[in-house]
Amino acid sequence: LLQGRIILHTKLWGWLCYDMQQMLQYSSDETQMRVPLFASKNSLYTDIALFKRALTLQVGADVRYNTAFYADSYSPEAGAFYHQNDVKVGNFPWIDFFVNLQLKRAVIYAKVGHLNSIWESYPDYFILPHYPGNKLGLYYGLIWKFFD
């Protein structure tokens, strides 16, 4: 497996941040390992500190993409992955919108997952062959760290 990766975390302007991960990869033996040729994850978000840095607010979007490839399929009966040559997965964007609030050790988060399914004509994307990804949904939660 030959793999090259570029990772960038930068502030574009004041409170506007951009995180990028771009990956180009090649498998010389497709019978052993199948991978997408190109995979990308990009995040554009605000990072604002309020109330003397006691509260941090992040609002932004994640965009993920990878080229189409024959991913290994999963067999629940055997509890294992196996090679298949029938269904390609990938070649579509996946967009999430998120809001994070961090107050000292507590993090409150909300995410609208698979936002692009609203305007897509075929929103049921497959992560693995025969296993669709999550549909449009709202995910939220609380993380409380009891240690430093």
CSV table of N, CA and C in Angstrom, one decimal:
chain,number,residue,atom,x,y,z
A,1,LEU,N,0.9,-1.2,0.0
A,1,LEU,CA,0.0,0.0,0.0
A,1,LEU,C,0.9,1.2,0.0
A,2,LEU,N,0.7,2.1,-1.0
A,2,LEU,CA,1.4,3.3,-1.0
A,2,LEU,C,0.4,4.5,-0.7
A,3,GLN,N,0.8,5.3,0.2
A,3,GLN,CA,-0.2,6.3,0.7
A,3,GLN,C,0.5,7.6,1.0
A,4,GLY,N,-0.1,8.7,0.5
A,4,GLY,CA,0.4,10.0,0.8
A,4,GLY,C,-0.7,10.8,1.4
A,5,ARG,N,-0.4,11.6,2.5
A,5,ARG,CA,-1.5,12.3,3.2
A,5,ARG,C,-1.0,13.7,3.5
A,6,ILE,N,-1.9,14.7,3.3
A,6,ILE,CA,-1.7,16.1,3.6
A,6,ILE,C,-2.7,16.5,4.7
A,7,ILE,N,-2.2,17.0,5.8
A,7,ILE,CA,-3.0,17.4,6.9
A,7,ILE,C,-2.7,18.9,7.2
A,8,LEU,N,-3.7,19.7,7.3
A,8,LEU,CA,-3.6,21.1,7.6
A,8,LEU,C,-4.6,21.6,8.6
A,9,HIS,N,-4.2,22.2,9.6
A,9,HIS,CA,-5.0,22.9,10.6
A,9,HIS,C,-4.6,24.3,10.7
A,10,THR,N,-5.5,25.2,10.3
A,10,THR,CA,-5.1,26.6,10.2
A,10,THR,C,-6.3,27.5,10.5
A,11,LYS,N,-5.9,28.7,11.0
A,11,LYS,CA,-6.9,29.8,11.2
A,11,LYS,C,-6.9,30.7,9.9
A,12,LEU,N,-8.0,30.8,9.2
A,12,LEU,CA,-8.0,31.5,8.0
A,12,LEU,C,-8.0,33.0,8.3
A,13,TRP,N,-8.9,33.4,9.2
A,13,TRP,CA,-9.0,34.8,9.5
A,13,TRP,C,-9.6,34.9,10.9
A,14,GLY,N,-8.9,35.4,11.9
A,14,GLY,CA,-9.4,35.6,13.2
A,14,GLY,C,-10.0,34.4,13.9
A,15,TRP,N,-11.3,34.3,13.9
A,15,TRP,CA,-12.0,33.1,14.5
A,15,TRP,C,-12.5,32.1,13.5
A,16,LEU,N,-12.1,32.2,12.2
A,16,LEU,CA,-12.5,31.3,11.2
A,16,LEU,C,-11.4,30.3,10.9
A,17,CYS,N,-11.7,29.0,11.1
A,17,CYS,CA,-10.7,27.9,11.1
A,17,CYS,C,-11.0,26.9,9.9
A,18,TYR,N,-10.0,26.3,9.5
A,18,TYR,CA,-10.1,25.3,8.4
A,18,TYR,C,-9.2,24.1,8.7
A,19,ASP,N,-9.8,22.9,8.7
A,19,ASP,CA,-9.0,21.7,8.9
A,19,ASP,C,-9.2,20.9,7.7
A,20,MET,N,-8.1,20.3,7.2
A,20,MET,CA,-8.1,19.5,5.9
A,20,MET,C,-7.3,18.3,6.1
A,21,GLN,N,-7.8,17.2,5.5
A,21,GLN,CA,-7.1,15.9,5.4
A,21,GLN,C,-7.3,15.4,4.0
A,22,GLN,N,-6.3,15.4,3.2
A,22,GLN,CA,-6.4,14.8,1.8
A,22,GLN,C,-5.5,13.6,1.7
A,23,MET,N,-6.0,12.5,1.2
A,23,MET,CA,-5.2,11.3,1.1
A,23,MET,C,-5.3,10.7,-0.3
A,24,LEU,N,-4.1,10.4,-0.8
A,24,LEU,CA,-4.0,9.7,-2.1
A,24,LEU,C,-3.3,8.4,-1.8
A,25,GLN,N,-3.9,7.3,-2.3
A,25,GLN,CA,-3.4,6.0,-1.9
A,25,GLN,C,-3.6,5.0,-3.1
A,26,TYR,N,-2.7,4.0,-3.1
A,26,TYR,CA,-2.7,3.0,-4.2
A,26,TYR,C,-2.3,1.7,-3.6
A,27,SER,N,-3.1,0.7,-3.9
A,27,SER,CA,-2.8,-0.7,-3.5
A,27,SER,C,-2.3,-1.5,-4.7
A,28,SER,N,-1.1,-2.0,-4.6
A,28,SER,CA,-0.5,-2.8,-5.7
A,28,SER,C,-1.2,-4.2,-5.9
A,29,ASP,N,-1.8,-4.6,-4.8
A,29,ASP,CA,-2.4,-6.0,-4.9
A,29,ASP,C,-3.9,-5.8,-4.4
A,30,GLU,N,-4.8,-5.7,-5.3
A,30,GLU,CA,-6.2,-5.5,-5.0
A,30,GLU,C,-6.8,-6.8,-4.3
A,31,THR,N,-6.2,-7.9,-4.4
A,31,THR,CA,-6.7,-9.1,-3.8
A,31,THR,C,-6.5,-9.1,-2.3
A,32,GLN,N,-5.5,-8.3,-1.8
A,32,GLN,CA,-5.2,-8.2,-0.4
A,32,GLN,C,-5.9,-7.0,0.3
A,33,MET,N,-5.8,-5.8,-0.4
A,33,MET,CA,-6.4,-4.6,0.2
A,33,MET,C,-6.9,-3.7,-0.8
A,34,ARG,N,-8.2,-3.3,-0.7
A,34,ARG,CA,-8.9,-2.4,-1.6
A,34,ARG,C,-9.1,-1.1,-0.9
A,35,VAL,N,-8.7,0.0,-1.5
A,35,VAL,CA,-8.8,1.3,-0.9
A,35,VAL,C,-9.3,2.3,-2.0
A,36,PRO,N,-9.9,3.4,-1.6
A,36,PRO,CA,-10.2,4.4,-2.6
A,36,PRO,C,-8.9,5.1,-3.0
A,37,LEU,N,-8.9,5.5,-4.2
A,37,LEU,CA,-7.7,6.2,-4.7
A,37,LEU,C,-7.5,7.6,-4.0
A,38,PHE,N,-8.6,8.3,-3.8
A,38,PHE,CA,-8.6,9.6,-3.1
A,38,PHE,C,-9.6,9.7,-2.0
A,39,ALA,N,-9.3,10.2,-0.9
A,39,ALA,CA,-10.2,10.4,0.2
A,39,ALA,C,-9.9,11.8,0.8
A,40,SER,N,-11.0,12.5,1.2
A,40,SER,CA,-10.9,13.9,1.7
A,40,SER,C,-11.8,14.2,2.8
A,41,LYS,N,-11.3,14.9,3.8
A,41,LYS,CA,-12.2,15.4,4.9
A,41,LYS,C,-11.8,16.9,5.1
A,42,ASN,N,-12.8,17.7,5.0
A,42,ASN,CA,-12.6,19.2,5.2
A,42,ASN,C,-13.6,19.7,6.2
A,43,SER,N,-13.1,20.6,7.1
A,43,SER,CA,-13.9,21.2,8.1
A,43,SER,C,-13.7,22.7,8.1
A,44,LEU,N,-14.8,23.5,8.0
A,44,LEU,CA,-14.7,24.9,8.0
A,44,LEU,C,-15.6,25.3,9.2
A,45,TYR,N,-15.0,26.0,10.2
A,45,TYR,CA,-15.8,26.3,11.4
A,45,TYR,C,-15.3,27.6,12.0
A,46,THR,N,-16.2,28.1,12.9
A,46,THR,CA,-15.8,29.3,13.7
A,46,THR,C,-15.3,28.7,15.1
A,47,ASP,N,-14.4,29.4,15.7
A,47,ASP,CA,-13.9,29.0,17.0
A,47,ASP,C,-13.8,30.3,17.8
A,48,ILE,N,-14.9,30.5,18.6
A,48,ILE,CA,-15.1,31.8,19.4
A,48,ILE,C,-15.0,31.5,20.8
A,49,ALA,N,-14.2,32.3,21.5
A,49,ALA,CA,-14.1,32.2,23.0
A,49,ALA,C,-14.9,33.3,23.6
A,50,LEU,N,-15.8,33.0,24.5
A,50,LEU,CA,-16.6,34.0,25.2
A,50,LEU,C,-16.5,34.0,26.7
A,51,PHE,N,-16.9,35.0,27.3
A,51,PHE,CA,-16.9,35.2,28.8
A,51,PHE,C,-15.5,34.8,29.4
A,52,LYS,N,-14.5,35.6,28.9
A,52,LYS,CA,-13.1,35.4,29.4
A,52,LYS,C,-12.6,34.0,29.2
A,53,ARG,N,-12.9,33.4,28.1
A,53,ARG,CA,-12.5,32.0,27.7
A,53,ARG,C,-13.2,30.9,28.5
A,54,ALA,N,-14.2,31.2,29.2
A,54,ALA,CA,-14.9,30.2,30.0
A,54,ALA,C,-15.8,29.4,29.1
A,55,LEU,N,-16.3,30.0,28.0
A,55,LEU,CA,-17.2,29.3,27.1
A,55,LEU,C,-16.5,29.4,25.7
A,56,THR,N,-16.5,28.2,25.0
A,56,THR,CA,-16.0,28.2,23.6
A,56,THR,C,-17.1,27.7,22.7
A,57,LEU,N,-17.3,28.4,21.6
A,57,LEU,CA,-18.3,28.1,20.7
A,57,LEU,C,-17.7,27.7,19.3
A,58,GLN,N,-18.1,26.6,18.8
A,58,GLN,CA,-17.7,26.2,17.4
A,58,GLN,C,-19.0,25.9,16.6
A,59,VAL,N,-19.0,26.5,15.5
A,59,VAL,CA,-20.1,26.3,14.5
A,59,VAL,C,-19.5,26.1,13.1
A,60,GLY,N,-19.9,25.0,12.5
A,60,GLY,CA,-19.3,24.8,11.2
A,60,GLY,C,-19.8,23.6,10.4
A,61,ALA,N,-19.1,23.2,9.4
A,61,ALA,CA,-19.5,22.1,8.5
A,61,ALA,C,-18.4,21.2,8.2
A,62,ASP,N,-18.6,19.9,8.1
A,62,ASP,CA,-17.7,18.9,7.7
A,62,ASP,C,-18.1,18.4,6.3
A,63,VAL,N,-17.2,18.2,5.4
A,63,VAL,CA,-17.5,17.7,4.1
A,63,VAL,C,-16.5,16.5,3.9
A,64,ARG,N,-17.0,15.3,3.6
A,64,ARG,CA,-16.2,14.2,3.3
A,64,ARG,C,-16.5,13.6,1.9
A,65,TYR,N,-15.4,13.1,1.3
A,65,TYR,CA,-15.6,12.5,0.0
A,65,TYR,C,-14.5,11.5,-0.2
A,66,ASN,N,-14.8,10.4,-1.0
A,66,ASN,CA,-13.8,9.5,-1.5
A,66,ASN,C,-14.3,8.9,-2.8
A,67,THR,N,-13.3,8.6,-3.6
A,67,THR,CA,-13.6,8.0,-5.0
A,67,THR,C,-14.2,6.6,-4.8
A,68,ALA,N,-14.9,6.2,-5.9
A,68,ALA,CA,-15.6,4.9,-5.8
A,68,ALA,C,-14.6,3.8,-5.9
A,69,PHE,N,-14.9,2.7,-5.1
A,69,PHE,CA,-14.1,1.5,-5.1
A,69,PHE,C,-14.9,0.3,-4.6
A,70,TYR,N,-14.4,-0.9,-4.9
A,70,TYR,CA,-15.1,-2.1,-4.4
A,70,TYR,C,-14.6,-2.3,-3.0
A,71,ALA,N,-15.4,-1.9,-2.1
A,71,ALA,CA,-15.1,-2.1,-0.6
A,71,ALA,C,-15.4,-3.5,-0.2
A,72,ASP,N,-14.8,-4.0,0.8
A,72,ASP,CA,-15.1,-5.3,1.3
A,72,ASP,C,-16.5,-5.3,1.9
A,73,SER,N,-17.2,-6.4,1.7
A,73,SER,CA,-18.5,-6.5,2.3
A,73,SER,C,-18.4,-7.2,3.6
A,74,TYR,N,-19.5,-7.1,4.4
A,74,TYR,CA,-19.5,-7.7,5.7
A,74,TYR,C,-20.5,-8.8,5.8
A,75,SER,N,-20.1,-9.9,6.4
A,75,SER,CA,-21.0,-11.0,6.6
A,75,SER,C,-21.3,-11.2,8.1
A,76,PRO,N,-22.6,-10.8,8.5
A,76,PRO,CA,-22.9,-11.0,9.9
A,76,PRO,C,-22.9,-12.4,10.4
A,77,GLU,N,-23.2,-13.4,9.5
A,77,GLU,CA,-23.2,-14.8,9.9
A,77,GLU,C,-21.7,-15.2,10.3
A,78,ALA,N,-20.8,-14.8,9.5
A,78,ALA,CA,-19.4,-15.2,9.8
A,78,ALA,C,-18.7,-14.2,10.7
A,79,GLY,N,-19.3,-13.0,10.8
A,79,GLY,CA,-18.7,-12.0,11.7
A,79,GLY,C,-17.3,-11.5,11.1
A,80,ALA,N,-17.3,-11.4,9.7
A,80,ALA,CA,-16.0,-11.1,9.1
A,80,ALA,C,-16.3,-10.3,7.8
A,81,PHE,N,-15.3,-9.6,7.3
A,81,PHE,CA,-15.3,-9.0,6.0
A,81,PHE,C,-14.8,-9.9,4.9
A,82,TYR,N,-15.3,-9.8,3.7
A,82,TYR,CA,-14.9,-10.6,2.6
A,82,TYR,C,-14.8,-9.7,1.3
A,83,HIS,N,-14.0,-10.1,0.3
A,83,HIS,CA,-13.9,-9.4,-0.9
A,83,HIS,C,-15.1,-9.6,-1.8
A,84,GLN,N,-15.6,-8.5,-2.5
A,84,GLN,CA,-16.7,-8.6,-3.4
A,84,GLN,C,-16.4,-7.8,-4.6
A,85,ASN,N,-17.0,-8.1,-5.7
A,85,ASN,CA,-16.8,-7.4,-7.0
A,85,ASN,C,-18.1,-6.9,-7.6
A,86,ASP,N,-19.1,-6.8,-6.9
A,86,ASP,CA,-20.4,-6.5,-7.4
A,86,ASP,C,-20.8,-5.0,-7.2
A,87,VAL,N,-20.6,-4.4,-6.0
A,87,VAL,CA,-21.1,-3.1,-5.7
A,87,VAL,C,-19.9,-2.2,-5.3
A,88,LYS,N,-19.9,-1.0,-6.0
A,88,LYS,CA,-18.9,0.0,-5.7
A,88,LYS,C,-19.5,1.0,-4.7
A,89,VAL,N,-18.8,1.5,-3.8
A,89,VAL,CA,-19.2,2.5,-2.8
A,89,VAL,C,-18.4,3.7,-3.0
A,90,GLY,N,-18.9,4.8,-2.5
A,90,GLY,CA,-18.2,6.1,-2.6
A,90,GLY,C,-18.6,6.9,-3.8
A,91,ASN,N,-17.8,8.0,-4.1
A,91,ASN,CA,-18.1,8.9,-5.2
A,91,ASN,C,-19.3,9.8,-4.9
A,92,PHE,N,-19.4,10.2,-3.7
A,92,PHE,CA,-20.5,11.2,-3.3
A,92,PHE,C,-20.0,12.0,-2.1
A,93,PRO,N,-20.4,13.2,-2.0
A,93,PRO,CA,-20.0,14.0,-0.8
A,93,PRO,C,-20.9,13.6,0.4
A,94,TRP,N,-20.4,13.9,1.5
A,94,TRP,CA,-21.2,13.7,2.8
A,94,TRP,C,-21.0,14.9,3.6
A,95,ILE,N,-22.1,15.7,3.9
A,95,ILE,CA,-22.0,17.0,4.5
A,95,ILE,C,-22.7,16.9,5.9
A,96,ASP,N,-22.0,17.4,6.9
A,96,ASP,CA,-22.6,17.5,8.3
A,96,ASP,C,-22.4,18.9,8.7
A,97,PHE,N,-23.4,19.4,9.5
A,97,PHE,CA,-23.4,20.8,10.1
A,97,PHE,C,-23.3,20.5,11.6
A,98,PHE,N,-22.5,21.2,12.3
A,98,PHE,CA,-22.4,21.0,13.7
A,98,PHE,C,-22.2,22.3,14.6
A,99,VAL,N,-22.6,22.2,15.8
A,99,VAL,CA,-22.5,23.2,16.8
A,99,VAL,C,-21.9,22.6,18.1
A,100,ASN,N,-20.8,23.1,18.6
A,100,ASN,CA,-20.2,22.6,19.9
A,100,ASN,C,-20.1,23.8,20.9
A,101,LEU,N,-20.5,23.5,22.1
A,101,LEU,CA,-20.3,24.5,23.2
A,101,LEU,C,-19.5,23.8,24.3
A,102,GLN,N,-18.4,24.4,24.6
A,102,GLN,CA,-17.6,23.9,25.7
A,102,GLN,C,-17.5,24.8,26.9
A,103,LEU,N,-18.0,24.4,28.0
A,103,LEU,CA,-18.0,25.2,29.2
A,103,LEU,C,-17.2,24.5,30.3
A,104,LYS,N,-16.0,25.0,30.5
A,104,LYS,CA,-15.0,24.3,31.3
A,104,LYS,C,-14.8,22.9,30.9
A,105,ARG,N,-15.3,21.9,31.7
A,105,ARG,CA,-15.1,20.5,31.3
A,105,ARG,C,-16.3,19.8,30.6
A,106,ALA,N,-17.4,20.6,30.4
A,106,ALA,CA,-18.6,20.0,29.8
A,106,ALA,C,-18.6,20.5,28.3
A,107,VAL,N,-19.0,19.5,27.5
A,107,VAL,CA,-19.2,19.8,26.0
A,107,VAL,C,-20.6,19.4,25.6
A,108,ILE,N,-21.3,20.4,25.1
A,108,ILE,CA,-22.6,20.1,24.6
A,108,ILE,C,-22.5,20.2,23.1
A,109,TYR,N,-23.0,19.2,22.3
A,109,TYR,CA,-22.9,19.2,20.9
A,109,TYR,C,-24.2,18.9,20.2
A,110,ALA,N,-24.3,19.3,19.0
A,110,ALA,CA,-25.4,19.0,18.1
A,110,ALA,C,-24.9,18.9,16.7
A,111,LYS,N,-25.4,18.0,15.9
A,111,LYS,CA,-25.0,17.8,14.6
A,111,LYS,C,-26.2,17.4,13.7
A,112,VAL,N,-26.3,18.0,12.5
A,112,VAL,CA,-27.2,17.6,11.5
A,112,VAL,C,-26.4,16.8,10.6
A,113,GLY,N,-26.6,15.5,10.6
A,113,GLY,CA,-25.8,14.6,9.8
A,113,GLY,C,-26.4,14.3,8.4
A,114,HIS,N,-25.6,14.2,7.4
A,114,HIS,CA,-25.9,13.9,6.0
A,114,HIS,C,-26.9,15.0,5.5
A,115,LEU,N,-26.5,16.2,5.7
A,115,LEU,CA,-27.3,17.4,5.3
A,115,LEU,C,-27.6,17.4,3.8
A,116,ASN,N,-26.6,16.9,3.0
A,116,ASN,CA,-26.8,17.0,1.5
A,116,ASN,C,-27.9,16.0,1.0
A,117,SER,N,-28.5,15.1,1.9
A,117,SER,CA,-29.5,14.2,1.4
A,117,SER,C,-30.8,15.0,1.2
A,118,ILE,N,-30.9,16.3,1.6
A,118,ILE,CA,-32.1,17.1,1.4
A,118,ILE,C,-32.3,17.4,-0.1
A,119,TRP,N,-31.2,17.7,-0.8
A,119,TRP,CA,-31.3,18.1,-2.2
A,119,TRP,C,-30.8,17.0,-3.2
A,120,GLU,N,-30.5,15.8,-2.7
A,120,GLU,CA,-30.1,14.7,-3.6
A,120,GLU,C,-31.3,13.9,-4.0
A,121,SER,N,-31.3,13.5,-5.2
A,121,SER,CA,-32.4,12.7,-5.7
A,121,SER,C,-32.3,11.2,-5.2
A,122,TYR,N,-31.1,10.7,-4.9
A,122,TYR,CA,-31.0,9.4,-4.3
A,122,TYR,C,-30.1,9.5,-3.0
A,123,PRO,N,-30.8,9.8,-1.9
A,123,PRO,CA,-30.0,10.1,-0.7
A,123,PRO,C,-29.5,8.9,0.1
A,124,ASP,N,-29.8,7.6,-0.4
A,124,ASP,CA,-29.4,6.5,0.4
A,124,ASP,C,-28.0,6.0,-0.1
A,125,TYR,N,-27.0,6.6,0.5
A,125,TYR,CA,-25.6,6.2,0.2
A,125,TYR,C,-25.1,5.0,1.0
A,126,PHE,N,-24.3,4.2,0.4
A,126,PHE,CA,-23.8,3.0,1.0
A,126,PHE,C,-22.4,3.3,1.5
A,127,ILE,N,-22.1,3.0,2.8
A,127,ILE,CA,-20.8,3.0,3.3
A,127,ILE,C,-20.1,1.7,3.1
A,128,LEU,N,-20.8,0.6,3.2
A,128,LEU,CA,-20.3,-0.7,2.8
A,128,LEU,C,-21.3,-1.3,1.8
A,129,PRO,N,-21.0,-2.2,1.0
A,129,PRO,CA,-22.0,-2.8,0.1
A,129,PRO,C,-23.1,-3.4,0.9
A,130,HIS,N,-24.3,-3.0,0.5
A,130,HIS,CA,-25.6,-3.5,1.2
A,130,HIS,C,-25.8,-2.9,2.6
A,131,TYR,N,-25.0,-2.0,3.0
A,131,TYR,CA,-25.2,-1.3,4.3
A,131,TYR,C,-25.2,0.2,4.1
A,132,PRO,N,-26.5,0.7,4.1
A,132,PRO,CA,-26.6,2.2,3.8
A,132,PRO,C,-26.1,3.0,5.0
A,133,GLY,N,-25.6,4.2,4.7
A,133,GLY,CA,-25.2,5.2,5.7
A,133,GLY,C,-26.5,5.8,6.3
A,134,ASN,N,-26.3,6.5,7.4
A,134,ASN,CA,-27.4,7.2,8.1
A,134,ASN,C,-28.0,8.2,7.2
A,135,LYS,N,-29.3,8.3,7.3
A,135,LYS,CA,-30.1,9.3,6.6
A,135,LYS,C,-30.0,10.6,7.3
A,136,LEU,N,-30.6,11.6,6.8
A,136,LEU,CA,-30.6,12.9,7.5
A,136,LEU,C,-31.1,12.8,8.9
A,137,GLY,N,-30.3,13.3,9.8
A,137,GLY,CA,-30.7,13.2,11.2
A,137,GLY,C,-30.1,14.2,12.1
A,138,LEU,N,-30.7,14.4,13.3
A,138,LEU,CA,-30.1,15.3,14.3
A,138,LEU,C,-29.6,14.5,15.4
A,139,TYR,N,-28.3,14.7,15.7
A,139,TYR,CA,-27.6,14.0,16.8
A,139,TYR,C,-27.1,15.0,17.8
A,140,TYR,N,-27.3,14.7,19.1
A,140,TYR,CA,-26.9,15.7,20.1
A,140,TYR,C,-26.4,14.9,21.3
A,141,GLY,N,-25.8,15.6,22.2
A,141,GLY,CA,-25.3,14.9,23.4
A,141,GLY,C,-24.5,15.9,24.3
A,142,LEU,N,-24.0,15.3,25.4
A,142,LEU,CA,-23.3,15.9,26.4
A,142,LEU,C,-22.1,15.1,26.8
A,143,ILE,N,-20.9,15.7,26.9
A,143,ILE,CA,-19.7,15.0,27.3
A,143,ILE,C,-19.2,15.8,28.6
A,144,TRP,N,-19.1,15.1,29.7
A,144,TRP,CA,-18.6,15.7,30.9
A,144,TRP,C,-17.3,15.0,31.3
A,145,LYS,N,-16.2,15.7,31.3
A,145,LYS,CA,-14.9,15.2,31.7
A,145,LYS,C,-14.8,15.4,33.2
A,146,PHE,N,-14.6,14.3,34.0
A,146,PHE,CA,-14.4,14.4,35.4
A,146,PHE,C,-12.9,14.5,35.8
A,147,PHE,N,-12.0,14.6,34.9
A,147,PHE,CA,-10.6,14.6,35.2
A,147,PHE,C,-9.9,15.6,34.2
A,148,ASP,N,-8.7,16.0,34.5
A,148,ASP,CA,-7.9,16.9,33.6
A,148,ASP,C,-7.1,16.1,32.7
